[in-house]
Each structure stands twice: as structure tokens, then as C-alpha cells.
PDB file of C-alpha atoms in Angstrom:
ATOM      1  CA  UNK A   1      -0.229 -26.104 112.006  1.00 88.00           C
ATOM      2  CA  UNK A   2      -1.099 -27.382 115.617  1.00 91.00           C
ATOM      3  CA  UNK A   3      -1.914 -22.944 115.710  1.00 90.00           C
ATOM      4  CA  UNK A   4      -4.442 -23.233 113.427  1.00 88.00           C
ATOM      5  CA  UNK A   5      -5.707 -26.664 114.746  1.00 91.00           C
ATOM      6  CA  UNK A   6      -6.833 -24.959 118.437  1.00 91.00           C
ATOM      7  CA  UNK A   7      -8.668 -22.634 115.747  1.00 88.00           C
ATOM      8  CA  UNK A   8     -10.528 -24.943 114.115  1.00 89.00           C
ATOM      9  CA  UNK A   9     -11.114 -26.670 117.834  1.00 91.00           C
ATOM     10  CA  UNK A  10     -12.074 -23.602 119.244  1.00 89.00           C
ATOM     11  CA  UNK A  11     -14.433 -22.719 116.615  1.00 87.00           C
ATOM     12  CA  UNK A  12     -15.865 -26.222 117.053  1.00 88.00           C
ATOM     13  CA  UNK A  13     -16.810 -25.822 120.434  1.00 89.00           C
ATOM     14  CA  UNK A  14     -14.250 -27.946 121.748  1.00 91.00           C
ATOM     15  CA  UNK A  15     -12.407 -26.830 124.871  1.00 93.00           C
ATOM     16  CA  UNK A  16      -8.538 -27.970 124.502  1.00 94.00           C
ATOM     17  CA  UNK A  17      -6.736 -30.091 127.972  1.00 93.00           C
ATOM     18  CA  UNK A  18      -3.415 -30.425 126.866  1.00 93.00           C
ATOM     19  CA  UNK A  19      -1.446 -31.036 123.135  1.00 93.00           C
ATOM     20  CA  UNK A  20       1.219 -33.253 122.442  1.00 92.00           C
ATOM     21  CA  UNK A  21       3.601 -33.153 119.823  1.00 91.00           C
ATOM     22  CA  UNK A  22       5.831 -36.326 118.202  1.00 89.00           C
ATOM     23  CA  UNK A  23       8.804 -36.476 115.965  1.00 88.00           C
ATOM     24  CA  UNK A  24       9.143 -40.127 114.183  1.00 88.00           C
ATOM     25  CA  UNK A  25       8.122 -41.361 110.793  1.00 91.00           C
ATOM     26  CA  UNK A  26       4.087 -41.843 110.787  1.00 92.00           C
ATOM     27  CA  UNK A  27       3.238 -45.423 111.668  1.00 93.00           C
ATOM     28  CA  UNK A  28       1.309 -47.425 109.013  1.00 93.00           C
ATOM     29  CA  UNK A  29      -0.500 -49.041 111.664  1.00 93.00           C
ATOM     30  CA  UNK A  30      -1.317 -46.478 114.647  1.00 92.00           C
ATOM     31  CA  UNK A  31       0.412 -43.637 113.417  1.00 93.00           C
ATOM     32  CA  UNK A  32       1.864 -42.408 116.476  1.00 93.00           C
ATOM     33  CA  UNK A  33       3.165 -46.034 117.251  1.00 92.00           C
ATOM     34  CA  UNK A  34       1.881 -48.312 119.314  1.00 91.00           C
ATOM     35  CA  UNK A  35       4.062 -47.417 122.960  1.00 91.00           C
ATOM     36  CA  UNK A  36       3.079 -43.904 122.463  1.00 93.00           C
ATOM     37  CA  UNK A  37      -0.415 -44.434 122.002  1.00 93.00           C
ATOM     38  CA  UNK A  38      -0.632 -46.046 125.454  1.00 93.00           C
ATOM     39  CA  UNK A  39       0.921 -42.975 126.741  1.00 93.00           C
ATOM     40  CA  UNK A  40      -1.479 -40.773 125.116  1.00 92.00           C
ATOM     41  CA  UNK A  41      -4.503 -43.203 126.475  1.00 92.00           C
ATOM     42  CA  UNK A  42      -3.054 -42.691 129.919  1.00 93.00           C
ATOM     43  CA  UNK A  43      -2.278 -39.187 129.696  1.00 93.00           C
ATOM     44  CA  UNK A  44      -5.908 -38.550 128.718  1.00 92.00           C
ATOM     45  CA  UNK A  45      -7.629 -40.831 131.053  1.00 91.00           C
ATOM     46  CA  UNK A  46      -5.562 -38.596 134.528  1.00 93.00           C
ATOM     47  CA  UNK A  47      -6.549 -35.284 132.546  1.00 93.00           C
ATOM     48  CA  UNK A  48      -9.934 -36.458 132.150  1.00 92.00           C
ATOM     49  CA  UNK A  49     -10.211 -35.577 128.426  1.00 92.00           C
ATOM     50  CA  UNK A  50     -12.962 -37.044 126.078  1.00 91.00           C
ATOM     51  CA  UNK A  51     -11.803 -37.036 122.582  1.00 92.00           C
ATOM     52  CA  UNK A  52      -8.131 -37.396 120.724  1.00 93.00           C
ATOM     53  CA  UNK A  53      -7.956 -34.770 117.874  1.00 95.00           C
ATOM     54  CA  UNK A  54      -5.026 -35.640 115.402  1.00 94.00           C
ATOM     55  CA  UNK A  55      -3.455 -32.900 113.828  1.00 93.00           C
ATOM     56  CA  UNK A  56      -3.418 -35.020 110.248  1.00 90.00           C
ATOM     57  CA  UNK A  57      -5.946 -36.684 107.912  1.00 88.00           C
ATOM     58  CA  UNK A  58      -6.101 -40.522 109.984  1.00 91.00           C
ATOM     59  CA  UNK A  59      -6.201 -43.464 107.165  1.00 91.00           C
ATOM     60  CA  UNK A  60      -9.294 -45.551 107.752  1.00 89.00           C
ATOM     61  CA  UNK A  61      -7.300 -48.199 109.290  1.00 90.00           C
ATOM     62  CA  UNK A  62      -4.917 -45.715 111.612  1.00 93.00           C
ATOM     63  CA  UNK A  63      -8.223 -44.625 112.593  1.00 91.00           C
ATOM     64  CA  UNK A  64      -9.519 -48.220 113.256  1.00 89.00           C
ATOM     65  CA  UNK A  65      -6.940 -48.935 114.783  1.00 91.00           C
ATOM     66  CA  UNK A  66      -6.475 -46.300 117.311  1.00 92.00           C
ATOM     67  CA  UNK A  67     -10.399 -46.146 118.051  1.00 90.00           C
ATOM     68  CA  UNK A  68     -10.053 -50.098 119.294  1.00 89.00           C
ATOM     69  CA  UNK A  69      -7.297 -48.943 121.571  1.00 88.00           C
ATOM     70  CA  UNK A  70      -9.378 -46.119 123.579  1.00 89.00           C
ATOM     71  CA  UNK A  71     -12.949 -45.659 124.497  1.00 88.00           C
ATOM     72  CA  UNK A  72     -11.889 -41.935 123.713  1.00 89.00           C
ATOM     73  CA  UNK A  73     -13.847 -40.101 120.661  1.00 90.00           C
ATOM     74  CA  UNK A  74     -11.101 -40.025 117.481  1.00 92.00           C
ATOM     75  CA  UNK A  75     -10.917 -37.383 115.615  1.00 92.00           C
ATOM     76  CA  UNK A  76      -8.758 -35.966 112.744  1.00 92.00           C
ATOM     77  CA  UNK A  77      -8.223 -32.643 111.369  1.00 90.00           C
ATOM     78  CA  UNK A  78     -10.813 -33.602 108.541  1.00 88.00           C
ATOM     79  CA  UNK A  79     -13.396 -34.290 110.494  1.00 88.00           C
ATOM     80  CA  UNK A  80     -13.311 -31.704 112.959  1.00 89.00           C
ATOM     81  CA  UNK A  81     -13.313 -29.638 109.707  1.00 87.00           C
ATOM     82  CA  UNK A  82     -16.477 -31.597 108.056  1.00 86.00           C
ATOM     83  CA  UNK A  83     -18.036 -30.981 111.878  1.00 86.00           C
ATOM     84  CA  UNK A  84     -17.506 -26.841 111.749  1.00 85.00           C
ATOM     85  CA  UNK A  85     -18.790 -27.326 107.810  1.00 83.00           C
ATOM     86  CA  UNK A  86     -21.825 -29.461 109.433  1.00 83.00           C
ATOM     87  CA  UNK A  87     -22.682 -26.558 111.943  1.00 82.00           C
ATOM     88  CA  UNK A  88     -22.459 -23.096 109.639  1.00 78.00           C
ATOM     89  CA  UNK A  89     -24.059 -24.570 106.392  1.00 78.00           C
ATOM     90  CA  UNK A  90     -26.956 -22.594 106.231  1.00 75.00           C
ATOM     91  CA  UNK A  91     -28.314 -22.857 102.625  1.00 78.00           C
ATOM     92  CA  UNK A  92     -29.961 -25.727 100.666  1.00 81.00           C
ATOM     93  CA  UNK A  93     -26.874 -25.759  98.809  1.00 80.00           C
ATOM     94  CA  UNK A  94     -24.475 -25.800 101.336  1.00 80.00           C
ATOM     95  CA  UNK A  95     -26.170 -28.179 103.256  1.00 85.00           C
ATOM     96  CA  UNK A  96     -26.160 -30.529 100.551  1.00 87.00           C
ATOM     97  CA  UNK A  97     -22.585 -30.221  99.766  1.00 84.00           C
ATOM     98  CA  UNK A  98     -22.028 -30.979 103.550  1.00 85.00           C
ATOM     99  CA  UNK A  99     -23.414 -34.146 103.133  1.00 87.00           C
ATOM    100  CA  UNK A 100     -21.952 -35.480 100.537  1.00 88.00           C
ATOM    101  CA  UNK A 101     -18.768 -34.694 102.035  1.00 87.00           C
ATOM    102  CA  UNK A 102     -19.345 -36.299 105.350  1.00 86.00           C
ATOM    103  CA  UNK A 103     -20.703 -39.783 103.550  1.00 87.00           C
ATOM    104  CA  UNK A 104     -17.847 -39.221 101.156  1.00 86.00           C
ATOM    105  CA  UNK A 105     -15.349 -39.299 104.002  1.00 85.00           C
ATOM    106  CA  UNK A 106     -17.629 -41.792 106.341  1.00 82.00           C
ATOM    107  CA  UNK A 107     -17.605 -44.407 103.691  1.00 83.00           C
ATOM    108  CA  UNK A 108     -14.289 -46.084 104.049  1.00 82.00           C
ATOM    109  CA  UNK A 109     -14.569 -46.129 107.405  1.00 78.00           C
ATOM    110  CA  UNK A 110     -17.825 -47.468 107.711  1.00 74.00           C
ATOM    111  CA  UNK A 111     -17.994 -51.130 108.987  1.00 64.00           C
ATOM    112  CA  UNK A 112     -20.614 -52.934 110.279  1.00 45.00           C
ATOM    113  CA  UNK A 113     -21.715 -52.119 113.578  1.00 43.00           C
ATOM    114  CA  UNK A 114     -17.946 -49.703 113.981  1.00 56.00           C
ATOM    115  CA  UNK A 115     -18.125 -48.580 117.711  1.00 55.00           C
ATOM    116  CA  UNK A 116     -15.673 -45.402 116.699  1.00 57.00           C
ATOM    117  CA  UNK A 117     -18.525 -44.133 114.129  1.00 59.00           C
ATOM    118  CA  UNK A 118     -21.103 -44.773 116.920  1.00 59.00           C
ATOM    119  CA  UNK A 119     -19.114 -43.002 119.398  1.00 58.00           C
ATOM    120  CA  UNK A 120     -18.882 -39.589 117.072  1.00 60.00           C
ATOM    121  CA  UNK A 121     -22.638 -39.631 116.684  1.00 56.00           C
ATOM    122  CA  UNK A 122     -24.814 -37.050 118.383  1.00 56.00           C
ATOM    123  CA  UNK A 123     -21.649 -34.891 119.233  1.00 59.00           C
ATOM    124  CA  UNK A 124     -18.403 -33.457 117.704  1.00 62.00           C
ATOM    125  CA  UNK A 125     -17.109 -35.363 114.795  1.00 59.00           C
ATOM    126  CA  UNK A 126     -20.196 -36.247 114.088  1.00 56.00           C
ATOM    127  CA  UNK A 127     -22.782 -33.705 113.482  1.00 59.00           C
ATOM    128  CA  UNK A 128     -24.188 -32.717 110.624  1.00 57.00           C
ATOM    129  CA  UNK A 129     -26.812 -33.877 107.659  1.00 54.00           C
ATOM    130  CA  UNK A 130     -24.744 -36.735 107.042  1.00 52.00           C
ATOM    131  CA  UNK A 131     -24.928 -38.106 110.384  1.00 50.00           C
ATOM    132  CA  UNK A 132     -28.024 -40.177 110.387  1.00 52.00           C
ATOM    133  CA  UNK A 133     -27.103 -41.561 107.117  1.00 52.00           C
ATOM    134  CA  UNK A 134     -24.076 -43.845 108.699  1.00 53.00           C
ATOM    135  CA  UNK A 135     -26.122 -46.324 110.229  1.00 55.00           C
ATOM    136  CA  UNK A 136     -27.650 -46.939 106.301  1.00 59.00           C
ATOM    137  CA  UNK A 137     -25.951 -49.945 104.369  1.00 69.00           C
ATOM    138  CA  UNK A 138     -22.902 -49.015 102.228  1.00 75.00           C
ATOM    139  CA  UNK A 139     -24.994 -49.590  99.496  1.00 78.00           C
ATOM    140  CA  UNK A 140     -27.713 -47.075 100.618  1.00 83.00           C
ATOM    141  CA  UNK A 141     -24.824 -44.703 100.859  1.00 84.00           C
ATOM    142  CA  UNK A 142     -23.357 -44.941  97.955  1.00 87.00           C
ATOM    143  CA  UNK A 143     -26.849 -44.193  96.312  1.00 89.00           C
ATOM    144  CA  UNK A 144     -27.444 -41.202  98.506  1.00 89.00           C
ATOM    145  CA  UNK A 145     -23.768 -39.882  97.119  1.00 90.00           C
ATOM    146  CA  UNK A 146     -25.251 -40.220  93.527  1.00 92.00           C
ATOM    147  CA  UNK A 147     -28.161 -38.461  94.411  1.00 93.00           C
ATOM    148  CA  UNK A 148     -26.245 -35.378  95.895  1.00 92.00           C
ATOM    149  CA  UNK A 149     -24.175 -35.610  93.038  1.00 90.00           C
ATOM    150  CA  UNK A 150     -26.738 -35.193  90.637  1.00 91.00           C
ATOM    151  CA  UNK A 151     -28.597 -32.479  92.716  1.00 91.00           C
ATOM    152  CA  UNK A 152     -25.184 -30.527  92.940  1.00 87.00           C
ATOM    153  CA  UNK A 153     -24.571 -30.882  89.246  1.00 87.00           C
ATOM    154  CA  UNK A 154     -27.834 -28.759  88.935  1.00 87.00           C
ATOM    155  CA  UNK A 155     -26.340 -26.567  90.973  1.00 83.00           C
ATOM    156  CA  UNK A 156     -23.612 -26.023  88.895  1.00 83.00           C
ATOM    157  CA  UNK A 157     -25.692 -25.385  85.627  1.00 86.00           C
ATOM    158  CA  UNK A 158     -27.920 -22.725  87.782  1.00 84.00           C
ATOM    159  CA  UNK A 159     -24.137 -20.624  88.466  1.00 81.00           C
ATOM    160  CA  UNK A 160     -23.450 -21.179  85.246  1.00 83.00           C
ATOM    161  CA  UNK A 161     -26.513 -19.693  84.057  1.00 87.00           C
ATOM    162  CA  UNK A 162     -25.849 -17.104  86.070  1.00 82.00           C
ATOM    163  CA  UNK A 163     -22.453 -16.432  85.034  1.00 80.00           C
ATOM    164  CA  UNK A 164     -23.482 -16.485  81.683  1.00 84.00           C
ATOM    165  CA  UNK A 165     -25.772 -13.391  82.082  1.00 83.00           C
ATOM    166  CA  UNK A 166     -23.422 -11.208  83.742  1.00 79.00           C
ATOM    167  CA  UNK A 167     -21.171 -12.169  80.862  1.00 80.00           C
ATOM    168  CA  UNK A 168     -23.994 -10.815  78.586  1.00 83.00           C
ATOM    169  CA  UNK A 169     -24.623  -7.567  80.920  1.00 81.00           C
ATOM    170  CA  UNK A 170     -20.700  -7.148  80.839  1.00 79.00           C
ATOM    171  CA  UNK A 171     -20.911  -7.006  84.534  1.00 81.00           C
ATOM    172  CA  UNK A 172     -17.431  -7.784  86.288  1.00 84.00           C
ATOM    173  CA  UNK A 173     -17.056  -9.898  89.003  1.00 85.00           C
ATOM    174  CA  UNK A 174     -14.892  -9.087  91.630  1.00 90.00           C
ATOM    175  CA  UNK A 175     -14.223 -11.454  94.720  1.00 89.00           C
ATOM    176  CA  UNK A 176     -12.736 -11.349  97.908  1.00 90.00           C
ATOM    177  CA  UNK A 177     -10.637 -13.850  98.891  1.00 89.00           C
ATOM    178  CA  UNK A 178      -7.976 -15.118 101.471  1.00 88.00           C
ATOM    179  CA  UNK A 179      -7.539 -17.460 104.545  1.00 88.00           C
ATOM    180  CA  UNK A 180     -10.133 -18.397 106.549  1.00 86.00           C
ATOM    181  CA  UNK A 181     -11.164 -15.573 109.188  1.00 86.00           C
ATOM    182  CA  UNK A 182      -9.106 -13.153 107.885  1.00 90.00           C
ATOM    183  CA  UNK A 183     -12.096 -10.100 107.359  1.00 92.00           C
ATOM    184  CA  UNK A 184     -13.408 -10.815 103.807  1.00 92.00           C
ATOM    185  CA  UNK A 185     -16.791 -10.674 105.220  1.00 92.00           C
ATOM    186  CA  UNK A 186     -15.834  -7.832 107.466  1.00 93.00           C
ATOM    187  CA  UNK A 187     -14.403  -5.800 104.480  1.00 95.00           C
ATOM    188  CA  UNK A 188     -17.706  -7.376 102.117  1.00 94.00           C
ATOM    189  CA  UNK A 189     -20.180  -5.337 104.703  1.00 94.00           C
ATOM    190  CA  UNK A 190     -17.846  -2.715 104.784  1.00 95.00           C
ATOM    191  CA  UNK A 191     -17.685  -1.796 100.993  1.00 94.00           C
ATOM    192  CA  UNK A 192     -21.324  -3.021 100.213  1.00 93.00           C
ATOM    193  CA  UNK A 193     -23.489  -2.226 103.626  1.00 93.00           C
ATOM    194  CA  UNK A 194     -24.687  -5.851 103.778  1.00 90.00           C
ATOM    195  CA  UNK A 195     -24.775  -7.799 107.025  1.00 89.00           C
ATOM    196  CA  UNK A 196     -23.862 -10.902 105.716  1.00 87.00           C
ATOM    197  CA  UNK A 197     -22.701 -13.153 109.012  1.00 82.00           C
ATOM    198  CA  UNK A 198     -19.078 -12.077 109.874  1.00 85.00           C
ATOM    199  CA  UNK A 199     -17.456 -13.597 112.798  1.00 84.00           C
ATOM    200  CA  UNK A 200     -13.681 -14.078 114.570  1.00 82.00           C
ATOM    201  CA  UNK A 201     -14.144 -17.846 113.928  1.00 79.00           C
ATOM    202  CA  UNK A 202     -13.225 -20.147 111.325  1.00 79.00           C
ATOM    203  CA  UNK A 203     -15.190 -20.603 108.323  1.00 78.00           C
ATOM    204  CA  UNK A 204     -18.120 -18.198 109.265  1.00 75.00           C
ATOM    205  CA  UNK A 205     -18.456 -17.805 105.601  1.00 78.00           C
ATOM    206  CA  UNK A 206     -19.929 -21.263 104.439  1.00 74.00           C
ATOM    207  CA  UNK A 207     -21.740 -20.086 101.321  1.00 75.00           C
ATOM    208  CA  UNK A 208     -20.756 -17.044  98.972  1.00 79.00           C
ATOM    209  CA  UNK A 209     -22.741 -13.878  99.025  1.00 84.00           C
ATOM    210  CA  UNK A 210     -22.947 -11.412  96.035  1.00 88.00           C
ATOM    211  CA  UNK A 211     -24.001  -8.019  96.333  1.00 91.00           C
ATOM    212  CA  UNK A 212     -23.790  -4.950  93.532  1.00 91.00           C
ATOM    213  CA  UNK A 213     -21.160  -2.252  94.105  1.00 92.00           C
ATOM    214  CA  UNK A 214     -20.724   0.647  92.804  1.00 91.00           C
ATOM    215  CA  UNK A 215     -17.119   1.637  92.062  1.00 88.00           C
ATOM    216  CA  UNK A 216     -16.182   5.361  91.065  1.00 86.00           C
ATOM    217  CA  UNK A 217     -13.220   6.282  88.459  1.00 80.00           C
ATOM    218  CA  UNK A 218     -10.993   9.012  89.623  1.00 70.00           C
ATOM    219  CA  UNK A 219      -8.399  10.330  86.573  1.00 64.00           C
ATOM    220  CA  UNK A 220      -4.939  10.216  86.546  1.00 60.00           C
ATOM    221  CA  UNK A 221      -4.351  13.870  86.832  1.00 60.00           C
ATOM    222  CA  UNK A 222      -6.293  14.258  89.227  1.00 55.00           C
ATOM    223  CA  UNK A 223      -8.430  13.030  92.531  1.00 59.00           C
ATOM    224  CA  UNK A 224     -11.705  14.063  91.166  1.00 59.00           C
ATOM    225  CA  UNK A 225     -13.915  11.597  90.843  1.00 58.00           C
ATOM    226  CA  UNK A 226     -15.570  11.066  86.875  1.00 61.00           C
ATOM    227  CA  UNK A 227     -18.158   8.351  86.033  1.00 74.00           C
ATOM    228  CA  UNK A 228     -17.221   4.710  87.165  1.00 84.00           C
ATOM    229  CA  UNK A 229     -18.949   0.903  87.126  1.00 85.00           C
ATOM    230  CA  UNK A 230     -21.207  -1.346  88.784  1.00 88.00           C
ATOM    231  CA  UNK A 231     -19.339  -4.252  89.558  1.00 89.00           C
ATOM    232  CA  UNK A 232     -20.678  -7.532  91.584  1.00 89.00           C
ATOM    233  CA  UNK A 233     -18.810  -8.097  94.694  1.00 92.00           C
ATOM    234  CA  UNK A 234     -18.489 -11.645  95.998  1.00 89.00           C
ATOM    235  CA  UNK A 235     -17.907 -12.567  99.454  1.00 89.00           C
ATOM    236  CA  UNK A 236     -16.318 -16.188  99.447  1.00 84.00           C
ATOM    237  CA  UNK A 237     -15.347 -18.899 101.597  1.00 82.00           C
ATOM    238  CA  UNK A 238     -11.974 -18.871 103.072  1.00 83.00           C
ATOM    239  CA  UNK A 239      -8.957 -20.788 102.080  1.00 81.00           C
ATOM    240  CA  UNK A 240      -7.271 -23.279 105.229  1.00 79.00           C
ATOM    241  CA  UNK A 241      -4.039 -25.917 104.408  1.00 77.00           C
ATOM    242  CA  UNK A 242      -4.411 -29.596 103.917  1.00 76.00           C
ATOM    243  CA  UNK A 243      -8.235 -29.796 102.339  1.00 76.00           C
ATOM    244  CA  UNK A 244      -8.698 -33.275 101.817  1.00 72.00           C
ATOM    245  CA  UNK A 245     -10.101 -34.329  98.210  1.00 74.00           C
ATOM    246  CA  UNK A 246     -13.606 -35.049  99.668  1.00 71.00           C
ATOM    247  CA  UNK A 247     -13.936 -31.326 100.815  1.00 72.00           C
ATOM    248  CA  UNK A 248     -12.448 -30.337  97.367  1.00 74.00           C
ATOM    249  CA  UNK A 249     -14.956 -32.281  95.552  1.00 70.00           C
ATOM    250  CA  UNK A 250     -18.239 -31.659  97.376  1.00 64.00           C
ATOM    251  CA  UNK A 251     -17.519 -27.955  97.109  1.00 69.00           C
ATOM    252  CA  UNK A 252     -16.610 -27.622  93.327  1.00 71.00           C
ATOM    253  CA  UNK A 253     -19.827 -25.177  93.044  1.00 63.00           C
ATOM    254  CA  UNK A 254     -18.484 -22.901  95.840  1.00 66.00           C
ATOM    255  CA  UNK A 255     -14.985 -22.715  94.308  1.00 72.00           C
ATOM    256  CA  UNK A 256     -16.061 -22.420  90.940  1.00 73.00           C
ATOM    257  CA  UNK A 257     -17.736 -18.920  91.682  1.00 69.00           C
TER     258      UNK A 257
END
């Protein structure tokens, strides 16, 4: 887990001091307790570092809670996802389902004038189309989530439009999929000569990409090759442990294909 947490730090451009790992039952209040998070303050204050990253989805009052202890950036595993999300998002689509999961995530957290929230602005944590939206009114929010709700629900008719007509065409879809950064996209330019984005990072692959493929029968008897099918090959985003319900949500359209 704390593996595949440098990932996700490296990919978000974060460059990792020192890690720290504690055995005890999570506290409801600070969950680390209270003694150790003066160590960690300490610790990070003679190592110079600028942000905590917590290796667990923070409860908006952990998170409170620990953000009025430090002057430190806090960040959990969630949002240092919905940052990496924020950054790669390249289409319409994407980009909207970015948002909504950011203000989805933001909301509980959101108090008036919450110096954690402003700290995360501008930088990471806090990037992304639903940055600027945090300083709105709850209320305001909550209307912008029913907006990208309704916008992604067209979405969702468009694939299954879509679907529909390959269903009619009796074209098969096939799809790659797997962990995050394991080659899908690697092994998607490979077998269809695309040059779809494809790097050793975590979620390079923010939106799925679809590309015809031919695929050739060879008999039983034999390895000559007789006839075959078109097929549609789908490049898709990669799987990663502990997605928290907002992520799951907001990207219904991309899991659905």
C-alpha cells in the first residue's frame, strides 16, 4: 500500500522526504493520535517538508482536525488521487467527471473560510476544474453537482447509443483491462498502431480510447490463417485499491464502457 502510495506521489509531482509508518487502532479524532501527531509536526518542520500525505481516506473531521494542528498542506490518498485525475483529464468528458468528483469530495469539508481548503489551492491537492468552485457557497455547490450530474447523464445515453449500434452491427467489443500502469495502453498501440498517450505513470489513461481491429482465425488443424473479424478494441482506465465512492460515482460512464 504505502508502494503504491510513492506511485501515485511520484506521478503527482510530489518529491517524497521521509515516510512513517504506525501500528494502533485509527483515532476518531486525529487518526494517528494526538502525541504522535506532534511528532510528525516536528519531524516535518527539521526535514523541511511541506505537505503530510496520509496513506488512508481522512474523515472530514480527522482532516479538520489535523489541518488546525500544522500549517503543513493535508493530504489523503483520495485527494492526491482526485489531484493526478485533475491533471490527465483531457476530454470534455473527463474533465467534467473530474469535477464533480472533486466538489463531491470538497463538500463535507467545506467550511466557511477553512484555512486547510485554502492552503491546497493553487498547488497539489488542489488542482483541477473543481478548484475555483470551493470558495462558492455550499449551496452554489451543490447546484453545480446537479448540473454535472445531468450533463454526465447525457453522457451516458450518447455510450449507450453507441453501444446499441455495435449491438446492431454485431460488432464485439473487446477491452483491455488491469491495474493502473500496467501496459494496456502500451499493448492498445501495439495491436492497433494508435498513439494513444502511454506512459510509466499512474493513470496516464484518463479517458477510454476505441479503435477497430482486425483479428484473423487460424483452424484447429492447422496454423494457417482463414477469414477472421473486426472487433473494437478498447483501451480503458486502470484499476488502483481503495476508490472512494465519489471516484466510483463520477466515473460510472468510464466504467460502464
Amino acid at each position: 500500500s504505502m508502494l503504491e502510495l510513492r506511485e501515485l506521489a511520484r506521478t503527482a509531482g510530489v518529491k517524497i522526504i521521509d515516510e512513517v509508518i504506525q501500528h494502533r487502532r485509527i483515532d476518531p479524532k486525529t487518526f494517528i493520535g494526538s502525541g504522535k501527531l506532534q511528532e510528525l509536526v516536528l519531524r516535518c518542520l527539521r526535514s523541511g517538508a511541506e505537505a503530510l500525505i496520509f496513506d488512508a481516506e481522512l474523515k472530514p473531521s480527522q482532516w479538520r482536525s489535523i489541518t488546525n494542528s500544522t500549517e503543513l498542506k493535508v493530504i489523503d490518498r483520495s485527494m492526491l488521487r482526485l489531484d493526478i485525475f485533475a491533471q490527465r483529464a483531457q476530454s470534455s468528458d473527463g474533465r467534467l467527471q473530474v469535477e464533480l468528483a472533486q466538489l463531491k469530495y470538497n463538500l463535507p469539508r467545506l467550511v466557511e473560510k477553512d484555512a486547510g481548503l485554502s492552503r491546497l489551492s493553487g498547488g497539489i491537492g488542489g488542482r483541477g476544474p473543481g478548484e475555483t468552485k470551493l470558495e462558492l457557497g455550499r449551496r452554489r455547490i451543490r447546484d453545480r453537482i446537479s448540473e454535472l450530474e445531468r450533463r454526465l447523464g447525457k453522457v451516458r445515453e450518447s455510450r449507450d447509443f453507441r453501444r446499441g449500434r455495435r449491438r446492431e452491427n454485431q460488432l464485439q467489443l473487446v477491452s483491455v483491462v488491469g491495474y493502473t500502469n500496467v501496459g494496456k495502453s502500451t499493448l492498445f498501440n501495439l495491436l492497433t498502431g494508435s498513439q494513444v498517450l502511454a506512459e510509466n505513470k499512474l493513470f496516464a489513461t484518463l479517458d477510454p480510447s476505441q479503435r477497430r481491429l482486425f483479428v484473423p482465425s487460424v483452424s484447429s488443424d492447422s496454423e494457417n490463417i482463414s477469414g477472421g473479424r473486426t472487433v473494437i478494441l478498447s483501451d480503458t482506465v486502470g484499476f488502483i485499491r481503495k476508490l472512494p465512492q465519489e471516484l466510483e460515482t463520477a466515473f460510472r460512464a468510464t466504467l460502464e464502457e
